[in-house]
mmCIF file of N, CA and C in Angstrom:
data_model
loop_
_atom_site.group_PDB
_atom_site.id
_atom_site.type_symbol
_atom_site.label_atom_id
_atom_site.label_comp_id
_atom_site.label_asym_id
_atom_site.label_seq_id
_atom_site.Cartn_x
_atom_site.Cartn_y
_atom_site.Cartn_z
ATOM 1 N N MET A 1 -111.444 133.124 -142.780
ATOM 2 C CA MET A 1 -111.331 134.519 -142.420
ATOM 3 C C MET A 1 -110.501 134.672 -141.151
ATOM 4 N N ARG A 2 -110.775 133.768 -140.218
ATOM 5 C CA ARG A 2 -110.040 133.831 -138.949
ATOM 6 C C ARG A 2 -108.540 133.606 -139.164
ATOM 7 N N GLN A 3 -108.215 132.626 -139.989
ATOM 8 C CA GLN A 3 -106.797 132.348 -140.269
ATOM 9 C C GLN A 3 -106.152 133.537 -140.967
ATOM 10 N N TRP A 4 -106.877 134.156 -141.889
ATOM 11 C CA TRP A 4 -106.339 135.310 -142.592
ATOM 12 C C TRP A 4 -106.056 136.445 -141.613
ATOM 13 N N LEU A 5 -106.998 136.707 -140.689
ATOM 14 C CA LEU A 5 -106.800 137.771 -139.707
ATOM 15 C C LEU A 5 -105.635 137.454 -138.771
ATOM 16 N N GLU A 6 -105.530 136.208 -138.349
ATOM 17 C CA GLU A 6 -104.415 135.841 -137.474
ATOM 18 C C GLU A 6 -103.080 135.954 -138.199
ATOM 19 N N GLY A 7 -103.058 135.591 -139.483
ATOM 20 C CA GLY A 7 -101.843 135.766 -140.273
ATOM 21 C C GLY A 7 -101.482 137.229 -140.443
ATOM 22 N N LEU A 8 -102.505 138.056 -140.666
ATOM 23 C CA LEU A 8 -102.293 139.499 -140.784
ATOM 24 C C LEU A 8 -101.742 140.075 -139.486
ATOM 25 N N GLU A 9 -102.288 139.627 -138.369
ATOM 26 C CA GLU A 9 -101.796 140.084 -137.065
ATOM 27 C C GLU A 9 -100.336 139.669 -136.857
ATOM 28 N N ALA A 10 -99.996 138.472 -137.294
ATOM 29 C CA ALA A 10 -98.622 138.000 -137.133
ATOM 30 C C ALA A 10 -97.655 138.797 -138.018
ATOM 31 N N ARG A 11 -98.070 139.106 -139.241
ATOM 32 C CA ARG A 11 -97.195 139.840 -140.161
ATOM 33 C C ARG A 11 -97.078 141.323 -139.808
ATOM 34 N N GLN A 12 -98.197 141.964 -139.552
ATOM 35 C CA GLN A 12 -98.224 143.413 -139.355
ATOM 36 C C GLN A 12 -97.997 143.835 -137.904
ATOM 37 N N GLY A 13 -98.448 143.021 -136.983
ATOM 38 C CA GLY A 13 -98.351 143.377 -135.570
ATOM 39 C C GLY A 13 -99.619 144.069 -135.095
ATOM 40 N N LEU A 14 -100.006 143.766 -133.875
ATOM 41 C CA LEU A 14 -101.238 144.329 -133.330
ATOM 42 C C LEU A 14 -101.177 145.843 -133.176
ATOM 43 N N ASP A 15 -100.022 146.352 -132.809
ATOM 44 C CA ASP A 15 -99.910 147.807 -132.624
ATOM 45 C C ASP A 15 -100.183 148.552 -133.924
ATOM 46 N N HIS A 16 -99.590 148.085 -135.005
ATOM 47 C CA HIS A 16 -99.771 148.725 -136.306
ATOM 48 C C HIS A 16 -101.226 148.626 -136.761
ATOM 49 N N LEU A 17 -101.823 147.434 -136.636
ATOM 50 C CA LEU A 17 -103.202 147.239 -137.075
ATOM 51 C C LEU A 17 -104.182 148.053 -136.234
ATOM 52 N N THR A 18 -103.923 148.133 -134.938
ATOM 53 C CA THR A 18 -104.777 148.928 -134.066
ATOM 54 C C THR A 18 -104.699 150.401 -134.443
ATOM 55 N N ARG A 19 -103.501 150.888 -134.686
ATOM 56 C CA ARG A 19 -103.322 152.293 -135.053
ATOM 57 C C ARG A 19 -104.002 152.611 -136.392
ATOM 58 N N ARG A 20 -103.850 151.731 -137.369
ATOM 59 C CA ARG A 20 -104.451 151.957 -138.690
ATOM 60 C C ARG A 20 -105.979 151.899 -138.637
ATOM 61 N N SER A 21 -106.507 150.937 -137.894
ATOM 62 C CA SER A 21 -107.964 150.849 -137.797
ATOM 63 C C SER A 21 -108.521 152.041 -137.026
ATOM 64 N N ARG A 22 -107.782 152.524 -136.051
ATOM 65 C CA ARG A 22 -108.217 153.717 -135.307
ATOM 66 C C ARG A 22 -108.258 154.935 -136.237
ATOM 67 N N GLN A 23 -107.256 155.068 -137.106
ATOM 68 C CA GLN A 23 -107.251 156.176 -138.068
ATOM 69 C C GLN A 23 -108.462 156.092 -138.996
ATOM 70 N N LEU A 24 -108.794 154.885 -139.418
ATOM 71 C CA LEU A 24 -109.962 154.698 -140.273
ATOM 72 C C LEU A 24 -111.247 155.061 -139.529
ATOM 73 N N VAL A 25 -111.334 154.678 -138.262
ATOM 74 C CA VAL A 25 -112.520 155.005 -137.465
ATOM 75 C C VAL A 25 -112.662 156.518 -137.325
ATOM 76 N N VAL A 26 -111.595 157.185 -136.937
ATOM 77 C CA VAL A 26 -111.674 158.635 -136.712
ATOM 78 C C VAL A 26 -112.004 159.371 -138.006
ATOM 79 N N GLY A 27 -111.376 159.002 -139.101
ATOM 80 C CA GLY A 27 -111.634 159.664 -140.375
ATOM 81 C C GLY A 27 -113.044 159.442 -140.880
ATOM 82 N N SER A 28 -113.491 158.195 -140.880
ATOM 83 C CA SER A 28 -114.837 157.903 -141.392
ATOM 84 C C SER A 28 -115.916 158.424 -140.444
ATOM 85 N N PHE A 29 -115.660 158.403 -139.139
ATOM 86 C CA PHE A 29 -116.611 158.957 -138.172
ATOM 87 C C PHE A 29 -116.779 160.456 -138.405
ATOM 88 N N THR A 30 -115.675 161.150 -138.603
ATOM 89 C CA THR A 30 -115.722 162.587 -138.854
ATOM 90 C C THR A 30 -116.478 162.892 -140.145
ATOM 91 N N LEU A 31 -116.182 162.144 -141.194
ATOM 92 C CA LEU A 31 -116.875 162.351 -142.471
ATOM 93 C C LEU A 31 -118.373 162.086 -142.331
ATOM 94 N N LEU A 32 -118.736 161.001 -141.672
ATOM 95 C CA LEU A 32 -120.145 160.682 -141.507
ATOM 96 C C LEU A 32 -120.846 161.720 -140.640
ATOM 97 N N LEU A 33 -120.168 162.192 -139.611
ATOM 98 C CA LEU A 33 -120.740 163.230 -138.753
ATOM 99 C C LEU A 33 -120.988 164.525 -139.543
ATOM 100 N N LEU A 34 -120.026 164.899 -140.363
ATOM 101 C CA LEU A 34 -120.194 166.101 -141.193
ATOM 102 C C LEU A 34 -121.320 165.933 -142.209
ATOM 103 N N LEU A 35 -121.408 164.752 -142.815
ATOM 104 C CA LEU A 35 -122.499 164.489 -143.755
ATOM 105 C C LEU A 35 -123.858 164.568 -143.072
ATOM 106 N N MET A 36 -123.951 164.034 -141.868
ATOM 107 C CA MET A 36 -125.219 164.069 -141.135
ATOM 108 C C MET A 36 -125.556 165.491 -140.674
ATOM 109 N N LEU A 37 -124.539 166.235 -140.313
ATOM 110 C CA LEU A 37 -124.763 167.629 -139.936
ATOM 111 C C LEU A 37 -125.274 168.418 -141.135
ATOM 112 N N TYR A 38 -124.671 168.211 -142.285
ATOM 113 C CA TYR A 38 -125.116 168.875 -143.515
ATOM 114 C C TYR A 38 -126.546 168.466 -143.853
ATOM 115 N N ARG A 39 -126.822 167.185 -143.781
ATOM 116 C CA ARG A 39 -128.172 166.702 -144.096
ATOM 117 C C ARG A 39 -129.190 167.280 -143.124
ATOM 118 N N GLY A 40 -128.831 167.333 -141.849
ATOM 119 C CA GLY A 40 -129.727 167.917 -140.863
ATOM 120 C C GLY A 40 -129.980 169.388 -141.125
ATOM 121 N N LEU A 41 -128.939 170.100 -141.542
ATOM 122 C CA LEU A 41 -129.112 171.519 -141.862
ATOM 123 C C LEU A 41 -130.005 171.723 -143.078
ATOM 124 N N VAL A 42 -129.881 170.855 -144.069
ATOM 125 C CA VAL A 42 -130.728 170.960 -145.256
ATOM 126 C C VAL A 42 -132.188 170.715 -144.885
ATOM 127 N N VAL A 43 -132.433 169.675 -144.112
ATOM 128 C CA VAL A 43 -133.806 169.377 -143.708
ATOM 129 C C VAL A 43 -134.315 170.450 -142.748
ATOM 130 N N GLN A 44 -133.430 170.950 -141.889
ATOM 131 C CA GLN A 44 -133.812 171.973 -140.916
ATOM 132 C C GLN A 44 -134.226 173.260 -141.612
ATOM 133 N N SER A 45 -133.578 173.595 -142.705
ATOM 134 C CA SER A 45 -133.943 174.823 -143.413
ATOM 135 C C SER A 45 -135.356 174.731 -143.981
ATOM 136 N N ASP A 46 -135.799 173.510 -144.286
ATOM 137 C CA ASP A 46 -137.166 173.318 -144.782
ATOM 138 C C ASP A 46 -138.195 173.360 -143.652
ATOM 139 N N SER A 47 -137.830 172.798 -142.506
ATOM 140 C CA SER A 47 -138.809 172.681 -141.418
ATOM 141 C C SER A 47 -138.701 173.797 -140.380
ATOM 142 N N GLY A 48 -137.533 174.401 -140.239
ATOM 143 C CA GLY A 48 -137.345 175.466 -139.259
ATOM 144 C C GLY A 48 -137.134 174.964 -137.847
ATOM 145 N N SER A 49 -136.932 173.686 -137.651
ATOM 146 C CA SER A 49 -136.747 173.093 -136.330
ATOM 147 C C SER A 49 -135.350 172.500 -136.219
ATOM 148 N N LEU A 50 -134.850 172.380 -134.998
ATOM 149 C CA LEU A 50 -133.543 171.756 -134.762
ATOM 150 C C LEU A 50 -133.618 170.234 -134.677
ATOM 151 N N MET A 51 -134.811 169.690 -134.647
ATOM 152 C CA MET A 51 -134.973 168.244 -134.485
ATOM 153 C C MET A 51 -134.291 167.420 -135.578
ATOM 154 N N PRO A 52 -134.329 167.820 -136.856
ATOM 155 C CA PRO A 52 -133.621 167.007 -137.855
ATOM 156 C C PRO A 52 -132.121 166.914 -137.583
ATOM 157 N N ILE A 53 -131.513 168.010 -137.178
ATOM 158 C CA ILE A 53 -130.082 167.981 -136.885
ATOM 159 C C ILE A 53 -129.812 167.024 -135.730
ATOM 160 N N ILE A 54 -130.610 167.144 -134.689
ATOM 161 C CA ILE A 54 -130.435 166.279 -133.519
ATOM 162 C C ILE A 54 -130.657 164.818 -133.888
ATOM 163 N N ALA A 55 -131.681 164.541 -134.679
ATOM 164 C CA ALA A 55 -132.000 163.158 -135.046
ATOM 165 C C ALA A 55 -130.891 162.513 -135.880
ATOM 166 N N PHE A 56 -130.271 163.272 -136.761
ATOM 167 C CA PHE A 56 -129.225 162.699 -137.605
ATOM 168 C C PHE A 56 -127.885 162.591 -136.890
ATOM 169 N N VAL A 57 -127.581 163.517 -136.011
ATOM 170 C CA VAL A 57 -126.250 163.603 -135.409
ATOM 171 C C VAL A 57 -126.156 162.890 -134.055
ATOM 172 N N LEU A 58 -127.232 162.888 -133.283
ATOM 173 C CA LEU A 58 -127.185 162.357 -131.918
ATOM 174 C C LEU A 58 -126.709 160.910 -131.812
ATOM 175 N N PRO A 59 -127.172 159.982 -132.666
ATOM 176 C CA PRO A 59 -126.672 158.607 -132.527
ATOM 177 C C PRO A 59 -125.155 158.508 -132.657
ATOM 178 N N LEU A 60 -124.564 159.345 -133.484
ATOM 179 C CA LEU A 60 -123.104 159.320 -133.611
ATOM 180 C C LEU A 60 -122.430 159.983 -132.419
ATOM 181 N N VAL A 61 -122.973 161.093 -131.973
ATOM 182 C CA VAL A 61 -122.369 161.835 -130.861
ATOM 183 C C VAL A 61 -122.359 160.998 -129.583
ATOM 184 N N LEU A 62 -123.348 160.138 -129.427
ATOM 185 C CA LEU A 62 -123.398 159.294 -128.233
ATOM 186 C C LEU A 62 -122.198 158.347 -128.127
ATOM 187 N N PHE A 63 -121.546 158.084 -129.241
ATOM 188 C CA PHE A 63 -120.387 157.185 -129.235
ATOM 189 C C PHE A 63 -119.052 157.919 -129.088
ATOM 190 N N LEU A 64 -119.081 159.233 -129.003
ATOM 191 C CA LEU A 64 -117.829 159.983 -128.832
ATOM 192 C C LEU A 64 -117.034 159.550 -127.596
ATOM 193 N N PRO A 65 -117.665 159.343 -126.429
ATOM 194 C CA PRO A 65 -116.872 158.885 -125.275
ATOM 195 C C PRO A 65 -116.153 157.561 -125.525
ATOM 196 N N SER A 66 -116.785 156.645 -126.237
ATOM 197 C CA SER A 66 -116.134 155.365 -126.550
ATOM 198 C C SER A 66 -114.966 155.549 -127.495
ATOM 199 N N ILE A 67 -115.105 156.464 -128.442
ATOM 200 C CA ILE A 67 -114.012 156.708 -129.382
ATOM 201 C C ILE A 67 -112.856 157.407 -128.678
ATOM 202 N N ILE A 68 -113.183 158.387 -127.857
ATOM 203 C CA ILE A 68 -112.133 159.135 -127.163
ATOM 204 C C ILE A 68 -111.376 158.251 -126.176
ATOM 205 N N THR A 69 -112.110 157.416 -125.439
ATOM 206 C CA THR A 69 -111.456 156.556 -124.441
ATOM 207 C C THR A 69 -110.963 155.238 -125.028
ATOM 208 N N ARG A 70 -111.209 155.020 -126.315
ATOM 209 C CA ARG A 70 -110.705 153.856 -127.055
ATOM 210 C C ARG A 70 -111.205 152.519 -126.500
ATOM 211 N N ARG A 71 -112.489 152.446 -126.211
ATOM 212 C CA ARG A 71 -113.079 151.212 -125.682
ATOM 213 C C ARG A 71 -113.489 150.301 -126.837
ATOM 214 N N PRO A 72 -112.987 149.077 -126.855
ATOM 215 C CA PRO A 72 -113.323 148.147 -127.937
ATOM 216 C C PRO A 72 -114.817 147.833 -128.018
ATOM 217 N N ARG A 73 -115.484 147.672 -126.888
ATOM 218 C CA ARG A 73 -116.907 147.334 -126.909
ATOM 219 C C ARG A 73 -117.734 148.476 -127.522
ATOM 220 N N GLY A 74 -117.392 149.704 -127.198
ATOM 221 C CA GLY A 74 -118.091 150.849 -127.784
ATOM 222 C C GLY A 74 -117.907 150.908 -129.291
ATOM 223 N N HIS A 75 -116.706 150.553 -129.753
ATOM 224 C CA HIS A 75 -116.453 150.531 -131.195
ATOM 225 C C HIS A 75 -117.279 149.432 -131.866
ATOM 226 N N ALA A 76 -117.429 148.296 -131.207
ATOM 227 C CA ALA A 76 -118.244 147.214 -131.776
ATOM 228 C C ALA A 76 -119.699 147.657 -131.921
ATOM 229 N N TRP A 77 -120.222 148.341 -130.916
ATOM 230 C CA TRP A 77 -121.592 148.836 -131.003
ATOM 231 C C TRP A 77 -121.723 149.915 -132.076
ATOM 232 N N LEU A 78 -120.736 150.762 -132.187
ATOM 233 C CA LEU A 78 -120.764 151.789 -133.225
ATOM 234 C C LEU A 78 -120.776 151.162 -134.614
ATOM 235 N N ALA A 79 -120.107 150.039 -134.781
ATOM 236 C CA ALA A 79 -120.122 149.342 -136.063
ATOM 237 C C ALA A 79 -121.547 148.956 -136.448
ATOM 238 N N PHE A 80 -122.301 148.471 -135.481
ATOM 239 C CA PHE A 80 -123.687 148.090 -135.770
ATOM 240 C C PHE A 80 -124.551 149.310 -136.078
ATOM 241 N N VAL A 81 -124.340 150.391 -135.374
ATOM 242 C CA VAL A 81 -125.092 151.618 -135.633
ATOM 243 C C VAL A 81 -124.752 152.165 -137.016
ATOM 244 N N SER A 82 -123.515 151.997 -137.437
ATOM 245 C CA SER A 82 -123.118 152.499 -138.752
ATOM 246 C C SER A 82 -123.895 151.813 -139.872
ATOM 247 N N LEU A 83 -124.367 150.613 -139.626
ATOM 248 C CA LEU A 83 -125.165 149.919 -140.642
ATOM 249 C C LEU A 83 -126.513 150.599 -140.869
ATOM 250 N N LEU A 84 -127.023 151.275 -139.851
ATOM 251 C CA LEU A 84 -128.248 152.057 -140.036
ATOM 252 C C LEU A 84 -128.000 153.214 -141.002
ATOM 253 N N TYR A 85 -126.838 153.840 -140.864
ATOM 254 C CA TYR A 85 -126.479 154.922 -141.787
ATOM 255 C C TYR A 85 -126.228 154.380 -143.190
ATOM 256 N N PHE A 86 -125.718 153.169 -143.284
ATOM 257 C CA PHE A 86 -125.540 152.529 -144.584
ATOM 258 C C PHE A 86 -126.893 152.364 -145.273
ATOM 259 N N THR A 87 -127.869 151.847 -144.534
ATOM 260 C CA THR A 87 -129.209 151.656 -145.086
ATOM 261 C C THR A 87 -129.811 152.985 -145.519
ATOM 262 N N GLN A 88 -129.648 153.981 -144.688
ATOM 263 C CA GLN A 88 -130.161 155.315 -145.016
ATOM 264 C C GLN A 88 -129.475 155.863 -146.263
ATOM 265 N N GLY A 89 -128.169 155.659 -146.379
ATOM 266 C CA GLY A 89 -127.426 156.133 -147.539
ATOM 267 C C GLY A 89 -127.875 155.461 -148.827
ATOM 268 N N VAL A 90 -128.168 154.168 -148.754
ATOM 269 C CA VAL A 90 -128.662 153.460 -149.941
ATOM 270 C C VAL A 90 -130.011 154.025 -150.362
ATOM 271 N N MET A 91 -130.870 154.294 -149.385
ATOM 272 C CA MET A 91 -132.181 154.871 -149.721
ATOM 273 C C MET A 91 -132.041 156.263 -150.315
ATOM 274 N N ILE A 92 -131.144 157.075 -149.770
ATOM 275 C CA ILE A 92 -130.948 158.433 -150.281
ATOM 276 C C ILE A 92 -130.345 158.395 -151.682
ATOM 277 N N ALA A 93 -129.440 157.447 -151.918
ATOM 278 C CA ALA A 93 -128.792 157.351 -153.228
ATOM 279 C C ALA A 93 -129.789 157.060 -154.344
ATOM 280 N N THR A 94 -130.933 156.475 -154.002
ATOM 281 C CA THR A 94 -131.929 156.168 -155.035
ATOM 282 C C THR A 94 -132.838 157.350 -155.338
ATOM 283 N N LEU A 95 -132.757 158.412 -154.537
ATOM 284 C CA LEU A 95 -133.596 159.591 -154.787
ATOM 285 C C LEU A 95 -133.005 160.430 -155.917
ATOM 286 N N PRO A 96 -133.839 161.003 -156.748
ATOM 287 C CA PRO A 96 -133.321 161.853 -157.838
ATOM 288 C C PRO A 96 -132.572 163.064 -157.281
ATOM 289 N N GLY A 97 -131.376 163.289 -157.770
ATOM 290 C CA GLY A 97 -130.583 164.442 -157.374
ATOM 291 C C GLY A 97 -129.812 164.273 -156.069
ATOM 292 N N SER A 98 -129.909 163.119 -155.439
ATOM 293 C CA SER A 98 -129.224 162.891 -154.161
ATOM 294 C C SER A 98 -128.243 161.728 -154.232
ATOM 295 N N GLY A 99 -127.920 161.288 -155.415
ATOM 296 C CA GLY A 99 -127.069 160.118 -155.573
ATOM 297 C C GLY A 99 -125.693 160.258 -154.953
ATOM 298 N N LEU A 100 -125.041 161.399 -155.174
ATOM 299 C CA LEU A 100 -123.690 161.589 -154.654
ATOM 300 C C LEU A 100 -123.681 161.636 -153.135
ATOM 301 N N ARG A 101 -124.629 162.353 -152.560
ATOM 302 C CA ARG A 101 -124.700 162.457 -151.103
ATOM 303 C C ARG A 101 -124.968 161.084 -150.482
ATOM 304 N N GLY A 102 -125.863 160.310 -151.100
ATOM 305 C CA GLY A 102 -126.144 158.965 -150.611
ATOM 306 C C GLY A 102 -124.945 158.050 -150.744
ATOM 307 N N LEU A 103 -124.236 158.159 -151.862
ATOM 308 C CA LEU A 103 -123.050 157.334 -152.077
ATOM 309 C C LEU A 103 -121.957 157.664 -151.062
ATOM 310 N N LEU A 104 -121.770 158.947 -150.774
ATOM 311 C CA LEU A 104 -120.790 159.341 -149.757
ATOM 312 C C LEU A 104 -121.150 158.780 -148.381
ATOM 313 N N GLU A 105 -122.427 158.795 -148.073
ATOM 314 C CA GLU A 105 -122.875 158.247 -146.787
ATOM 315 C C GLU A 105 -122.648 156.736 -146.733
ATOM 316 N N VAL A 106 -122.906 156.053 -147.838
ATOM 317 C CA VAL A 106 -122.670 154.610 -147.904
ATOM 318 C C VAL A 106 -121.194 154.302 -147.703
ATOM 319 N N ILE A 107 -120.331 155.022 -148.399
ATOM 320 C CA ILE A 107 -118.885 154.783 -148.294
ATOM 321 C C ILE A 107 -118.391 155.086 -146.887
ATOM 322 N N ALA A 108 -118.824 156.199 -146.313
ATOM 323 C CA ALA A 108 -118.390 156.563 -144.964
ATOM 324 C C ALA A 108 -118.867 155.549 -143.930
ATOM 325 N N SER A 109 -120.104 155.088 -144.066
ATOM 326 C CA SER A 109 -120.624 154.140 -143.091
ATOM 327 C C SER A 109 -119.951 152.768 -143.224
ATOM 328 N N LEU A 110 -119.650 152.338 -144.441
ATOM 329 C CA LEU A 110 -118.931 151.071 -144.609
ATOM 330 C C LEU A 110 -117.505 151.162 -144.074
ATOM 331 N N ALA A 111 -116.858 152.291 -144.312
ATOM 332 C CA ALA A 111 -115.510 152.482 -143.768
ATOM 333 C C ALA A 111 -115.555 152.509 -142.247
ATOM 334 N N LEU A 112 -116.559 153.152 -141.685
ATOM 335 C CA LEU A 112 -116.704 153.178 -140.230
ATOM 336 C C LEU A 112 -116.950 151.776 -139.690
ATOM 337 N N PHE A 113 -117.787 151.003 -140.369
ATOM 338 C CA PHE A 113 -118.044 149.634 -139.942
ATOM 339 C C PHE A 113 -116.761 148.811 -139.934
ATOM 340 N N ALA A 114 -116.022 148.854 -141.043
ATOM 341 C CA ALA A 114 -114.791 148.070 -141.144
ATOM 342 C C ALA A 114 -113.762 148.525 -140.108
ATOM 343 N N GLY A 115 -113.606 149.827 -139.947
ATOM 344 C CA GLY A 115 -112.652 150.346 -138.977
ATOM 345 C C GLY A 115 -113.018 149.971 -137.553
ATOM 346 N N CYS A 116 -114.290 150.087 -137.224
ATOM 347 C CA CYS A 116 -114.731 149.760 -135.858
ATOM 348 C C CYS A 116 -114.565 148.278 -135.557
ATOM 349 N N MET A 117 -114.931 147.434 -136.502
ATOM 350 C CA MET A 117 -114.788 145.995 -136.262
ATOM 351 C C MET A 117 -113.312 145.618 -136.137
ATOM 352 N N GLY A 118 -112.482 146.191 -136.993
ATOM 353 C CA GLY A 118 -111.052 145.926 -136.880
ATOM 354 C C GLY A 118 -110.485 146.434 -135.573
ATOM 355 N N TYR A 119 -110.852 147.647 -135.196
ATOM 356 C CA TYR A 119 -110.339 148.204 -133.951
ATOM 357 C C TYR A 119 -110.795 147.390 -132.753
ATOM 358 N N ALA A 120 -112.058 146.987 -132.740
ATOM 359 C CA ALA A 120 -112.565 146.194 -131.617
ATOM 360 C C ALA A 120 -111.783 144.890 -131.488
ATOM 361 N N ARG A 121 -111.495 144.252 -132.597
ATOM 362 C CA ARG A 121 -110.757 142.990 -132.558
ATOM 363 C C ARG A 121 -109.307 143.210 -132.125
ATOM 364 N N PHE A 122 -108.621 144.117 -132.794
ATOM 365 C CA PHE A 122 -107.198 144.286 -132.537
ATOM 366 C C PHE A 122 -106.932 144.873 -131.149
ATOM 367 N N ARG A 123 -107.748 145.824 -130.732
ATOM 368 C CA ARG A 123 -107.547 146.426 -129.408
ATOM 369 C C ARG A 123 -107.853 145.423 -128.304
ATOM 370 N N SER A 124 -108.889 144.611 -128.489
ATOM 371 C CA SER A 124 -109.194 143.569 -127.504
ATOM 372 C C SER A 124 -108.043 142.586 -127.382
ATOM 373 N N ARG A 125 -107.460 142.209 -128.509
ATOM 374 C CA ARG A 125 -106.324 141.292 -128.466
ATOM 375 C C ARG A 125 -105.112 141.935 -127.811
ATOM 376 N N GLN A 126 -104.925 143.231 -128.045
ATOM 377 C CA GLN A 126 -103.844 143.954 -127.364
ATOM 378 C C GLN A 126 -104.041 143.927 -125.862
ATOM 379 N N LEU A 127 -105.239 144.203 -125.419
ATOM 380 C CA LEU A 127 -105.524 144.229 -123.986
ATOM 381 C C LEU A 127 -105.394 142.850 -123.363
ATOM 382 N N GLN A 128 -105.783 141.812 -124.089
ATOM 383 C CA GLN A 128 -105.620 140.441 -123.581
ATOM 384 C C GLN A 128 -104.152 140.072 -123.461
ATOM 385 N N ALA A 129 -103.354 140.497 -124.427
ATOM 386 C CA ALA A 129 -101.917 140.187 -124.392
ATOM 387 C C ALA A 129 -101.224 140.919 -123.260
ATOM 388 N N ALA A 130 -101.736 142.097 -122.883
ATOM 389 C CA ALA A 130 -101.112 142.882 -121.823
ATOM 390 C C ALA A 130 -101.382 142.293 -120.438
ATOM 391 N N ASP A 131 -102.479 141.515 -120.331
ATOM 392 C CA ASP A 131 -102.822 140.935 -119.013
ATOM 393 C C ASP A 131 -101.970 139.766 -118.660
#
């Protein structure tokens, strides 16, 4: 895997890979945030409280400063948090009538994981090369 990634870096260039992984992070983060906001609103309409919205959205919102400032370490941590959403999406996908919503959450969280891990690697290598 390491050799494959190093070969990819040599062929594509770190700048290109960093930019592409960043696009994947921003797109999948936005999709996952919207899905969680929708899910929170659905649960909130049943309970009448804002807590479901906060519970679903807050873990993602806490990583906004890392995404905005493009910190590799923050992206690595976000990758691990995205796995929690993956687990939640798999559980939701097994519920009757919620398969599509769960599948979308699974896809968004896996894309976020892959994008964050790629960005953390490529951006760290960019910063090391600049020193």
